[in-house]
Coordinates of C-alpha atoms and ligand atoms in Angstrom, one line a residue:
X36 CA -0.9 -14.5 10.1
X37 CA 0.7 -11.4 11.4
X38 CA -2.0 -8.7 11.3
X39 CA 0.1 -5.9 12.8
X40 CA 1.3 -3.4 10.2
X41 CA 5.0 -4.1 9.6
X42 CA 6.1 -0.5 10.3
X43 CA 4.2 -0.5 13.6
X44 CA 6.1 -3.5 14.9
X45 CA 8.5 -2.6 17.7
X46 CA 11.2 -4.7 15.9
X47 CA 10.7 -2.4 12.8
X48 CA 10.9 0.7 14.9
X49 CA 14.1 -0.6 16.6
X50 CA 15.6 -1.0 13.1
X51 CA 14.6 2.5 12.1
X52 CA 16.4 3.9 15.2
X53 CA 19.4 1.7 14.5
X54 CA 19.5 2.8 10.9
X55 CA 19.9 6.4 12.0
X56 CA 22.9 5.4 14.1
X57 CA 24.7 3.2 11.6
X58 CA 23.8 4.6 8.2
X59 CA 27.0 6.6 7.7
X60 CA 29.3 3.8 8.9
X61 CA 31.8 2.8 6.2
X62 CA 32.9 -0.7 5.6
X63 CA 36.5 0.5 5.5
X64 CA 36.3 1.4 9.2
X65 CA 34.2 -1.6 10.1
X66 CA 36.8 -3.9 8.6
X67 CA 39.7 -1.9 10.0
X68 CA 38.3 -2.2 13.5
X69 CA 37.4 -5.9 13.4
X70 CA 39.9 -8.4 12.1
X71 CA 37.3 -11.1 12.6
X72 CA 34.7 -9.5 10.4
X73 CA 34.9 -12.0 7.6
X74 CA 34.4 -14.9 10.0
X75 CA 31.7 -13.1 11.9
X76 CA 29.6 -12.5 8.8
X77 CA 30.0 -15.6 6.7
X78 CA 28.3 -19.0 6.7
X79 CA 29.6 -22.4 5.5
X80 CA 26.7 -24.8 4.9
X81 CA 25.8 -27.4 2.3
X82 CA 29.0 -26.9 0.4
X83 CA 28.4 -23.2 0.0
X84 CA 30.7 -20.5 1.4
X85 CA 28.5 -17.4 1.8
X86 CA 30.4 -14.3 2.6
X87 CA 28.1 -11.4 3.6
X88 CA 30.7 -9.4 5.5
X89 CA 30.8 -6.7 2.8
X90 CA 27.5 -5.3 3.8
X91 CA 26.5 -2.1 5.7
X92 CA 25.7 -4.1 8.9
X93 CA 27.1 -4.7 12.3
X94 CA 26.2 -7.4 14.9
X95 CA 23.4 -5.2 16.2
X96 CA 21.9 -4.9 12.7
X97 CA 21.8 -8.6 12.3
X98 CA 20.4 -9.1 15.8
X99 CA 17.6 -6.6 15.0
X100 CA 16.8 -8.1 11.6
X101 CA 16.6 -11.6 13.0
X102 CA 14.3 -10.3 15.7
X103 CA 12.1 -8.9 13.0
X104 CA 12.1 -12.2 11.2
X105 CA 11.1 -14.0 14.4
X106 CA 8.4 -11.5 15.3
X107 CA 7.1 -11.9 11.8
X108 CA 6.5 -15.6 12.4
X109 CA 9.0 -16.7 9.9
X110 CA 9.8 -20.0 11.6
X111 CA 6.1 -20.9 11.8
X112 CA 5.6 -19.8 8.2
X113 CA 8.4 -22.1 7.0
X114 CA 6.6 -25.0 8.7
X115 CA 3.3 -23.9 7.2
X116 CA 4.8 -24.0 3.7
X117 CA 6.6 -27.3 4.1
X118 CA 3.7 -29.0 5.7
X119 CA 1.2 -28.1 2.9
X120 CA -0.9 -25.4 4.6
X121 CA -2.8 -23.3 2.0
X122 CA -0.5 -20.3 2.3
X123 CA -1.4 -18.9 -1.1
X124 CA -4.3 -17.1 0.3
X125 CA -5.8 -15.5 -2.8
X126 CA -5.9 -18.8 -4.7
X127 CA -6.5 -20.9 -1.6
X128 CA -3.6 -23.2 -2.5
X129 CA -0.8 -25.0 -0.8
X130 CA 2.7 -24.0 -1.9
X131 CA 4.7 -27.2 -2.1
X132 CA 7.5 -27.0 -4.6
X133 CA 9.5 -28.5 -1.7
X134 CA 7.4 -31.7 -2.0
X135 CA 8.7 -32.1 -5.6
X136 CA 12.2 -32.9 -4.3
X137 CA 11.2 -34.7 -1.1
X138 CA 12.4 -38.3 -0.8
X139 CA 10.1 -41.2 -1.6
X140 CA 9.5 -42.0 2.1
X141 CA 8.4 -38.5 3.0
X142 CA 4.8 -37.7 3.7
X143 CA 3.2 -34.3 2.9
X144 CA -0.6 -34.1 3.0
X145 CA -2.7 -31.8 0.9
X146 CA -6.4 -32.1 1.7
X147 CA -5.7 -35.2 3.6
X148 CA -3.8 -37.0 0.8
X149 CA -0.1 -37.7 0.8
X150 CA 1.2 -36.2 -2.4
X151 CA 4.7 -37.7 -2.4
X152 CA 3.7 -41.0 -4.1
X153 CA 2.2 -39.0 -6.9
X154 CA 5.3 -36.9 -7.2
X155 CA 7.5 -40.0 -7.5
X156 CA 5.1 -41.7 -9.9
X157 CA 5.5 -38.7 -12.3
X158 CA 9.2 -38.7 -11.8
X159 CA 9.3 -42.4 -12.7
X160 CA 7.2 -41.8 -15.8
X161 CA 9.4 -39.0 -16.8
X162 CA 12.5 -41.2 -16.4
X163 CA 11.1 -43.9 -18.6
X164 CA 10.2 -41.4 -21.3
X165 CA 13.5 -39.6 -21.1
X166 CA 15.4 -42.8 -21.3
X167 CA 13.5 -43.9 -24.4
X168 CA 14.3 -40.6 -26.1
X169 CA 18.0 -40.8 -25.0
X170 CA 18.3 -44.4 -26.2
X171 CA 16.6 -43.7 -29.5
X172 CA 13.9 -46.3 -28.8
X173 CA 11.1 -43.6 -28.9
X174 CA 10.5 -43.4 -32.6
X175 CA 8.7 -40.7 -34.5
X176 CA 5.8 -41.4 -36.8
X177 CA 8.0 -42.5 -39.7
X178 CA 10.3 -44.6 -37.6
X179 CA 13.1 -42.1 -37.1
X180 CA 14.5 -41.7 -33.6
X181 CA 14.0 -38.3 -32.0
X182 CA 16.9 -36.0 -32.3
X183 CA 15.4 -32.6 -31.6
X184 CA 13.4 -31.5 -28.5
X185 CA 11.5 -28.3 -28.7
X186 CA 10.0 -27.0 -25.4
X187 CA 7.0 -24.7 -26.0
X188 CA 6.1 -22.7 -22.9
X189 CA 6.4 -19.3 -21.3
X190 CA 7.1 -17.8 -17.9
X191 CA 7.8 -20.6 -15.4
X192 CA 7.1 -23.1 -18.2
X193 CA 10.1 -21.8 -20.1
X194 CA 12.5 -19.8 -18.0
X195 CA 13.3 -22.7 -15.7
X196 CA 13.8 -25.2 -18.5
X197 CA 15.9 -22.8 -20.5
X198 CA 18.0 -21.8 -17.6
X199 CA 18.6 -25.4 -16.5
X200 CA 19.5 -26.5 -20.0
X201 CA 22.0 -23.7 -20.4
X202 CA 23.4 -24.1 -16.9
X203 CA 23.8 -27.9 -17.3
X204 CA 24.8 -28.0 -21.0
X205 CA 28.1 -29.6 -20.1
X206 CA 26.1 -32.5 -18.6
X207 CA 23.8 -32.8 -21.5
X208 CA 23.6 -35.1 -24.5
X209 CA 25.3 -33.1 -27.2
X210 CA 23.9 -35.3 -30.0
X211 CA 20.4 -34.1 -29.2
X212 CA 19.2 -30.6 -30.1
X213 CA 17.2 -28.6 -27.6
X214 CA 15.3 -25.5 -28.5
X215 CA 12.8 -23.3 -26.6
X216 CA 9.9 -21.3 -27.9
X217 CA 8.2 -18.9 -25.6
X218 CA 7.3 -15.6 -27.3
X219 CA 4.1 -15.2 -29.3
X220 CA 6.3 -13.4 -31.8
X221 CA 6.4 -15.8 -34.8
X222 CA 10.1 -15.2 -35.2
X223 CA 10.6 -17.3 -32.0
X224 CA 8.9 -20.3 -33.5
X225 CA 10.4 -19.8 -36.9
X226 CA 13.9 -19.8 -35.5
X227 CA 13.2 -22.7 -33.1
X228 CA 12.4 -25.1 -35.9
X229 CA 14.8 -23.7 -38.4
X230 CA 16.7 -26.6 -39.9
X231 CA 14.9 -29.3 -38.0
X232 CA 13.5 -32.4 -39.6
X233 CA 9.8 -32.9 -38.4
X234 CA 10.3 -36.6 -38.5
X235 CA 13.0 -36.3 -35.8
X236 CA 11.4 -33.6 -33.7
X237 CA 9.5 -33.9 -30.4
X238 CA 7.5 -30.9 -29.2
X239 CA 7.0 -30.6 -25.4
X240 CA 4.0 -28.3 -24.7
X241 CA 4.6 -27.0 -21.2
X242 CA 1.8 -25.1 -19.6
X243 CA 0.4 -25.5 -16.1
X244 CA -3.0 -24.2 -17.2
X245 CA -2.8 -25.2 -20.8
X246 CA -4.7 -22.0 -21.7
X247 CA -1.8 -19.5 -22.0
X248 CA -2.3 -17.6 -25.2
X249 CA 1.4 -17.6 -26.2
X250 CA 1.9 -21.3 -25.6
X251 CA -1.4 -22.4 -27.2
X252 CA -0.7 -20.3 -30.3
X253 CA 2.8 -21.7 -30.6
X254 CA 1.6 -25.2 -30.0
X255 CA -1.0 -24.9 -32.7
X256 CA 1.6 -23.6 -35.1
X257 CA 3.8 -26.5 -34.1
X258 CA 1.0 -28.9 -34.8
X259 CA 0.5 -27.4 -38.3
X260 CA 4.3 -27.5 -38.9
X261 CA 4.3 -31.2 -38.0
X262 CA 1.1 -32.1 -40.0
X263 CA 2.4 -30.2 -43.1
X264 CA 5.3 -32.6 -43.2
X265 CA 3.8 -35.8 -41.9
X266 CA 0.3 -35.5 -43.4
X267 CA -1.4 -37.6 -40.8
X268 CA -3.2 -36.7 -37.5
X269 CA -1.9 -39.9 -36.0
X270 CA 1.6 -38.4 -36.2
X271 CA 0.7 -36.0 -33.3
X272 CA 0.9 -38.8 -30.7
X273 CA 4.5 -39.6 -31.8
X274 CA 5.7 -36.0 -31.8
X275 CA 3.9 -34.2 -28.9
X276 CA 4.1 -34.5 -25.2
X277 CA 2.4 -32.2 -22.7
X278 CA 3.3 -31.0 -19.2
X279 CA 0.3 -29.7 -17.4
X280 CA -2.1 -29.8 -14.5
X281 CA -5.0 -29.7 -17.0
X282 CA -5.6 -33.1 -18.5
X283 CA -8.9 -32.1 -20.2
X284 CA -7.3 -29.2 -22.1
X285 CA -4.4 -31.5 -23.1
X286 CA -6.7 -34.1 -24.6
X287 CA -8.9 -31.4 -26.2
X288 CA -5.8 -30.1 -27.9
X289 CA -5.2 -33.6 -29.4
X290 CA -2.3 -34.7 -27.3
X291 CA -2.6 -38.3 -26.1
X292 CA -2.8 -38.1 -22.3
X293 CA -0.5 -41.1 -22.2
X294 CA 2.1 -38.6 -23.2
X295 CA 1.1 -36.1 -20.5
X296 CA 3.2 -35.5 -17.4
X297 CA 1.2 -34.1 -14.6
X298 CA 1.8 -31.7 -11.8
X299 CA -0.5 -30.0 -9.4
X300 CA -2.0 -26.6 -8.5
X301 CA 0.3 -26.4 -5.5
X302 CA 3.3 -26.0 -7.8
X303 CA 3.6 -22.4 -8.8
X304 CA 4.8 -21.8 -12.4
X305 CA 8.0 -20.0 -11.3
X306 CA 8.6 -22.8 -8.8
X307 CA 8.2 -25.7 -11.2
X308 CA 11.5 -26.4 -12.9
X309 CA 12.0 -29.7 -11.0
X310 CA 8.4 -30.8 -11.6
X311 CA 7.2 -32.4 -14.9
X312 CA 8.1 -29.0 -16.4
X313 CA 11.7 -30.3 -16.1
X314 CA 11.1 -33.0 -18.7
X315 CA 13.4 -31.3 -21.3
X316 CA 16.0 -30.9 -18.5
X317 CA 15.8 -34.6 -17.7
X318 CA 16.1 -35.6 -21.3
X319 CA 19.1 -33.4 -21.7
X320 CA 21.1 -34.4 -18.6
X321 CA 19.6 -37.8 -17.9
X322 CA 17.5 -39.1 -15.0
X323 CA 20.6 -39.7 -12.7
X324 CA 21.7 -36.1 -13.0
X325 CA 18.1 -34.9 -12.6
X326 CA 18.1 -36.8 -9.3
X327 CA 21.2 -35.0 -8.2
X328 CA 19.5 -31.7 -9.1
X329 CA 16.7 -32.7 -6.8
X330 CA 19.2 -33.6 -4.1
X331 CA 20.7 -30.1 -4.3
X332 CA 17.3 -28.5 -3.8
X333 CA 16.5 -30.9 -0.9
X334 CA 19.7 -30.0 0.9
X335 CA 18.8 -26.4 0.9
X336 CA 15.2 -27.2 1.9
X337 CA 16.6 -29.0 5.0
X338 CA 18.9 -26.1 5.7
X339 CA 16.1 -23.5 5.4
X340 CA 13.8 -25.5 7.6
X341 CA 16.3 -26.4 10.3
X342 CA 19.2 -23.9 10.5
X343 CA 19.0 -21.2 13.2
X344 CA 18.3 -17.9 11.5
X345 CA 21.8 -16.7 12.4
X346 CA 23.3 -19.4 10.2
X347 CA 20.5 -19.7 7.7
X348 CA 21.7 -18.5 4.3
X349 CA 18.3 -17.8 2.6
X350 CA 17.1 -16.0 5.8
X351 CA 20.2 -13.8 5.9
X352 CA 19.8 -13.1 2.1
X353 CA 16.2 -12.1 2.7
X354 CA 17.1 -9.9 5.7
X355 CA 19.8 -8.1 3.8
X356 CA 17.4 -7.4 0.9
X357 CA 14.9 -5.9 3.4
X358 CA 17.6 -3.8 5.1
X359 CA 18.5 -2.1 1.8
X360 CA 15.1 -1.9 0.3
X361 CA 13.3 -0.5 3.3
X362 CA 16.0 1.4 5.2
X363 CA 18.4 2.6 2.5
X364 CA 15.7 2.9 -0.2
X365 CA 17.6 0.6 -2.6
X366 CA 15.5 -0.2 -5.6
X367 CA 17.6 -2.8 -7.4
X368 CA 19.5 -6.0 -6.8
X369 CA 22.2 -7.3 -9.2
X370 CA 22.8 -11.0 -9.5
X371 CA 26.1 -11.6 -11.1
X372 CA 27.1 -15.2 -11.8
X373 CA 30.7 -15.6 -12.8
X374 CA 30.0 -18.7 -14.8
X375 CA 29.0 -18.5 -18.4
X376 CA 26.7 -21.5 -18.2
X377 CA 24.5 -19.4 -15.8
X378 CA 23.9 -16.8 -18.4
X379 CA 20.1 -17.3 -18.2
X380 CA 20.1 -17.4 -14.4
X381 CA 19.3 -13.6 -14.0
X382 CA 16.4 -13.9 -16.4
X383 CA 15.1 -16.9 -14.5
X384 CA 15.5 -15.1 -11.2
X385 CA 13.6 -12.1 -12.5
X386 CA 10.4 -14.1 -12.7
X387 CA 11.0 -15.9 -9.4
X388 CA 11.6 -12.8 -7.4
X389 CA 9.6 -10.1 -9.2
X390 CA 6.5 -12.1 -9.9
X391 CA 6.6 -13.3 -6.3
X392 CA 7.3 -10.2 -4.3
X393 CA 6.3 -7.4 -6.8
X394 CA 3.2 -6.7 -4.7
X395 CA 1.8 -3.6 -3.1
X396 CA -0.8 -5.0 -0.8
X397 CA -0.5 -7.4 2.1
X398 CA -2.0 -10.9 2.3
X399 CA -5.1 -9.4 3.9
X400 CA -5.4 -6.7 1.3
X401 CA -3.9 -3.6 3.0
X402 CA -1.8 -1.3 0.9
X403 CA 1.8 -1.4 2.1
X404 CA 3.6 1.7 3.4
X405 CA 7.1 0.3 2.8
X406 CA 9.2 -1.0 -0.1
X407 CA 8.7 -4.5 -1.2
X408 CA 10.5 -6.6 -4.0
X409 CA 13.5 -5.2 -5.7
X410 CA 14.2 -4.9 -9.4
X411 CA 16.5 -7.9 -10.1
X412 CA 18.9 -7.8 -13.0
X413 CA 22.2 -9.3 -14.0
X414 CA 24.6 -10.6 -16.6
X415 CA 27.3 -13.2 -16.3
X416 CA 30.7 -11.9 -15.2
X417 CA 32.8 -10.5 -16.6
X418 CA 30.5 -9.1 -19.3
X419 CA 28.5 -7.0 -16.9
X420 CA 31.7 -5.3 -15.7
X421 CA 32.1 -3.7 -19.2
X422 CA 28.5 -2.6 -19.2
X423 CA 26.4 -1.6 -16.2
X424 CA 28.9 -1.9 -13.3
X425 CA 29.9 1.7 -13.8
X426 CA 26.6 2.7 -12.3
X427 CA 27.0 0.3 -9.4
X428 CA 30.4 1.6 -8.6
X429 CA 30.0 5.4 -9.0
X430 CA 26.3 6.1 -9.7
X431 CA 23.8 7.7 -7.3
X432 CA 21.9 4.5 -6.6
X433 CA 22.7 1.8 -4.1
X434 CA 22.5 -1.6 -5.7
X435 CA 23.4 -4.6 -3.6
X436 CA 25.1 -7.3 -5.6
X437 CA 25.2 -11.1 -5.3
X438 CA 28.4 -12.5 -6.8
X439 CA 28.2 -16.3 -7.6
X440 CA 31.5 -18.1 -8.3
X441 CA 32.9 -21.6 -8.5
X442 CA 36.3 -22.8 -7.4
X443 CA 36.7 -25.2 -10.3
X444 CA 36.0 -24.5 -13.9
X445 CA 34.1 -26.9 -16.1
X446 CA 36.7 -26.3 -18.8
X447 CA 40.1 -25.6 -17.5
X448 CA 41.9 -23.7 -20.2
X449 CA 45.1 -21.7 -19.4
X450 CA 44.6 -18.9 -16.9
X451 CA 41.0 -18.2 -17.7
X452 CA 39.4 -19.4 -14.4
X453 CA 41.8 -17.7 -12.0
X454 CA 41.4 -14.5 -14.0
X455 CA 37.6 -14.9 -13.9
X456 CA 37.6 -15.4 -10.2
X457 CA 40.1 -12.7 -9.5
X458 CA 37.4 -10.4 -11.0
X459 CA 34.8 -11.6 -8.5
X460 CA 37.0 -10.9 -5.5
X461 CA 38.2 -7.6 -7.0
X462 CA 34.8 -6.3 -7.8
X463 CA 33.5 -7.1 -4.3
X464 CA 36.6 -5.4 -2.8
X465 CA 36.3 -2.3 -5.0
X466 CA 32.7 -1.9 -4.2
X467 CA 33.3 -2.1 -0.5
X468 CA 36.4 -0.1 -0.1
X469 CA 36.5 2.1 -3.1
X470 CA 39.4 4.5 -3.7
X471 CA 39.9 7.7 -1.8
X472 CA 41.0 11.2 -2.7
X473 CA 44.0 10.7 -0.5
X474 CA 45.0 7.5 -2.3
X475 CA 44.7 9.2 -5.6
X476 CA 46.8 12.2 -4.4
X477 CA 49.4 9.8 -3.2
X478 CA 49.5 8.4 -6.7
X479 CA 50.0 11.9 -8.1
X480 CA 46.7 11.8 -9.9
X481 CA 45.9 15.0 -11.9
X482 CA 43.8 17.2 -9.5
X483 CA 41.0 17.7 -12.0
X484 CA 40.6 14.0 -12.5
X485 CA 40.4 13.2 -8.8
X486 CA 36.6 13.6 -8.4
X487 CA 36.1 11.3 -11.4
X488 CA 38.5 8.6 -10.2
X489 CA 37.3 8.6 -6.6
X490 CA 35.3 5.6 -5.6
X491 CA 33.2 6.2 -2.5
X492 CA 33.0 2.5 -1.8
X493 CA 30.6 1.3 1.0
X494 CA 28.6 -0.5 -1.7
X495 CA 27.3 -3.8 -0.5
X496 CA 27.7 -7.3 -1.9
X497 CA 27.6 -10.9 -1.0
X498 CA 29.8 -13.6 -2.5
X499 CA 28.6 -17.2 -2.9
X500 CA 31.5 -19.5 -3.5
X501 CA 30.8 -23.1 -4.5
X502 CA 33.2 -25.9 -5.6
X503 CA 31.8 -26.4 -9.1
X504 CA 28.7 -26.0 -11.2
X505 CA 26.9 -29.4 -11.1
X506 CA 23.3 -30.4 -11.2
X507 CA 23.4 -30.6 -7.4
X508 CA 24.9 -27.1 -7.0
X509 CA 22.4 -25.7 -9.4
X510 CA 19.6 -27.1 -7.3
X511 CA 21.2 -25.5 -4.3
X512 CA 21.5 -22.1 -5.8
X513 CA 17.9 -22.0 -7.1
X514 CA 16.6 -23.2 -3.8
X515 CA 18.5 -20.4 -1.9
X516 CA 16.7 -17.8 -3.9
X517 CA 13.3 -19.5 -3.7
X518 CA 13.5 -19.5 0.1
X519 CA 14.9 -16.0 0.2
X520 CA 11.8 -14.9 -1.7
X521 CA 9.6 -16.8 0.7
X522 CA 11.2 -15.3 3.8
X523 CA 11.0 -11.8 2.3
X524 CA 7.3 -12.3 1.4
X525 CA 6.5 -13.4 5.0
X526 CA 8.2 -10.3 6.5
X527 CA 6.7 -8.0 4.0
X528 CA 3.3 -9.8 4.7
X529 CA 2.8 -10.5 1.0
X530 CA 1.2 -13.4 -0.8
X531 CA 4.4 -14.4 -2.8
X532 CA 2.6 -17.1 -4.7
X533 CA -0.1 -15.4 -6.7
X534 CA 0.4 -13.1 -9.7
X535 CA -2.7 -11.1 -10.3
X536 CA -0.6 -8.3 -11.8
X537 CA -0.2 -10.2 -15.1
X538 CA -4.0 -10.4 -15.7
X539 CA -5.1 -6.9 -16.9
X540 CA -2.7 -6.7 -19.8
X541 CA -3.9 -10.2 -21.0
X542 CA -7.5 -9.1 -20.9
X543 CA -6.9 -5.9 -22.8
X544 CA -4.8 -7.7 -25.4
X545 CA -7.7 -10.1 -25.9
X546 CA -9.9 -7.1 -26.7
X547 CA -7.4 -5.4 -29.0
X548 CA -6.4 -8.4 -31.1
X549 CA -9.7 -8.5 -33.0
X550 CA -9.5 -4.8 -33.5
X551 CA -6.2 -5.3 -35.3
X552 CA -7.4 -8.2 -37.3
X553 CA -10.9 -7.1 -38.2
X554 CA -10.9 -4.1 -40.5
X555 CA -14.7 -3.7 -40.1
X556 CA -14.7 -2.6 -36.4
X557 CA -16.0 1.0 -36.9
X558 CA -15.3 2.8 -33.6
X559 CA -12.4 2.3 -31.3
X560 CA -13.4 2.9 -27.7
X561 CA -10.0 3.2 -25.9
X562 CA -8.2 6.3 -24.7
X563 CA -7.0 8.6 -27.5
X564 CA -3.4 7.2 -27.3
X565 CA -4.4 3.6 -27.7
X566 CA -6.9 4.5 -30.4
X567 CA -4.2 6.3 -32.4
X568 CA -1.7 3.5 -32.0
X569 CA -4.3 1.0 -33.3
X570 CA -5.2 3.3 -36.2
X571 CA -1.6 3.9 -37.2
X572 CA -0.8 0.2 -37.0
X573 CA -3.8 -0.7 -39.2
X574 CA -2.7 2.0 -41.7
X575 CA 0.9 0.7 -41.8
X576 CA -0.3 -2.9 -42.2
X577 CA -2.3 -2.1 -45.3
Ligands
F6P154 O1 1.2 -14.9 -16.9 C1 2.0 -15.3 -15.8 C2 2.0 -16.8 -15.7 O2 0.9 -17.2 -15.1 C3 3.2 -17.3 -14.9 O3 3.0 -17.2 -13.6 C4 3.4 -18.6 -15.5 O4 4.7 -19.2 -15.2 C5 3.2 -18.4 -16.9 O5 2.2 -17.4 -17.0 C6 2.8 -19.6 -17.8 O6 1.7 -20.2 -17.3 P1 1.3 -21.6 -17.8 O7 2.3 -22.6 -17.4 O8 0.0 -21.9 -17.2 O9 1.2 -21.6 -19.3

């Protein structure tokens, strides 16, 4: 572990000095003076063309950033993760989502046991189950085949499955209905089962811990909904499956552990979409496509592990994020997929990135004196352009953007796809080069409108261009961000794999809930604001 404070490292200091020299450089001039810039700052690997030339960097910047990564022990840290070392310090756990997509003949040991056979045993069990549902041979309690699959989970037990289902809808069985319940808001459950026949509905209760309040509350409601219609406890075994690390809690809940698909404490919730948590995905797209998804992940795992940092896409992504967060003071990061099927990808990424690197102390508990994880947000293109891009183009904040686009559409209709992709390239171009006062004057723009129509440019973006959205390319894209998060966490010296920040609110909600429900509680002992809110709520509920 690197004990030296990040900002005391000579590599950091070199970057600080370098920043002072280059901070005013404009991409317009950097492109004008270097006809090879696009080739210099782009990587072709694993079927991805990654163009990072429209960034406020030069060769020296990248050399210094890579020196920082090396001095931070990133190469060793990558090996530590892949080989099953307990790198999640605060929970004393290995971090092995990469083992979930490792081939059958791989060997990764945790506490002296090779976990790969277990991983593949669960994948095989999932495959059998998914095939039964898809073939209609898994029958509900009254003998009807299952037509509706409702995944109940939250956080990593929801966002990955929803994102993957939406992303791969074109590969999914259209005659099956997939719904997802996450929120404890009863509306979510109400709408998820609206119009469904309980006799044809399978609930998948997805929870690593099987204790999460939202999921357990929704699962109990689902149980009642099912029993109301089917009137027999025995029905539960036909209509419920569980995805969890906690066999005891699953069986206490009344779900037959034969219908339980296991995973392990070394799979973080936000890194679990290709574990048993992906059962709904496998039912939707089929086991063969699920295997292709895993292959996509695996190809980027190999790339991250073996490519030199200069040619390593997740490492470069991570370094660019650090360059803007810590030297330019950027707070945000926009992820902009130009593919409607990726509409839930930004939401998925929010948990992956912000729950991982939204930390203010180092692995050994020191308060950081530098910026860490950015605020991720995004919308599919071109919708975002007609919403928040104004701020990115002309606002006072620097927001680096990741554009994700595909050469081939999944539905070729008229000019749509070329128009869509023209917008990707145009946006990246506009952000980088802007529009000057001189250009506007040459166009005879009205003088009083010139300040409003001027685009400063010099706003950074990367473009990821892939051939087509497939299960495999989805796996690649997700793995790129997973590894970017890891690399940033190492350099920022964070534990990217715990999430203590979610605890306090859960504990306080546990105290407040009975105060809302029980009219007899005489005195509220919170601050005056919370007391008043509770009192007003109780008054309005009467
Ligand atoms: O509260 C945060 C969190 O622990 C996430 O990290 C996790 O993905 C989510 O809750 C759901 O947890 P579980 O799968 O154990 O229900």
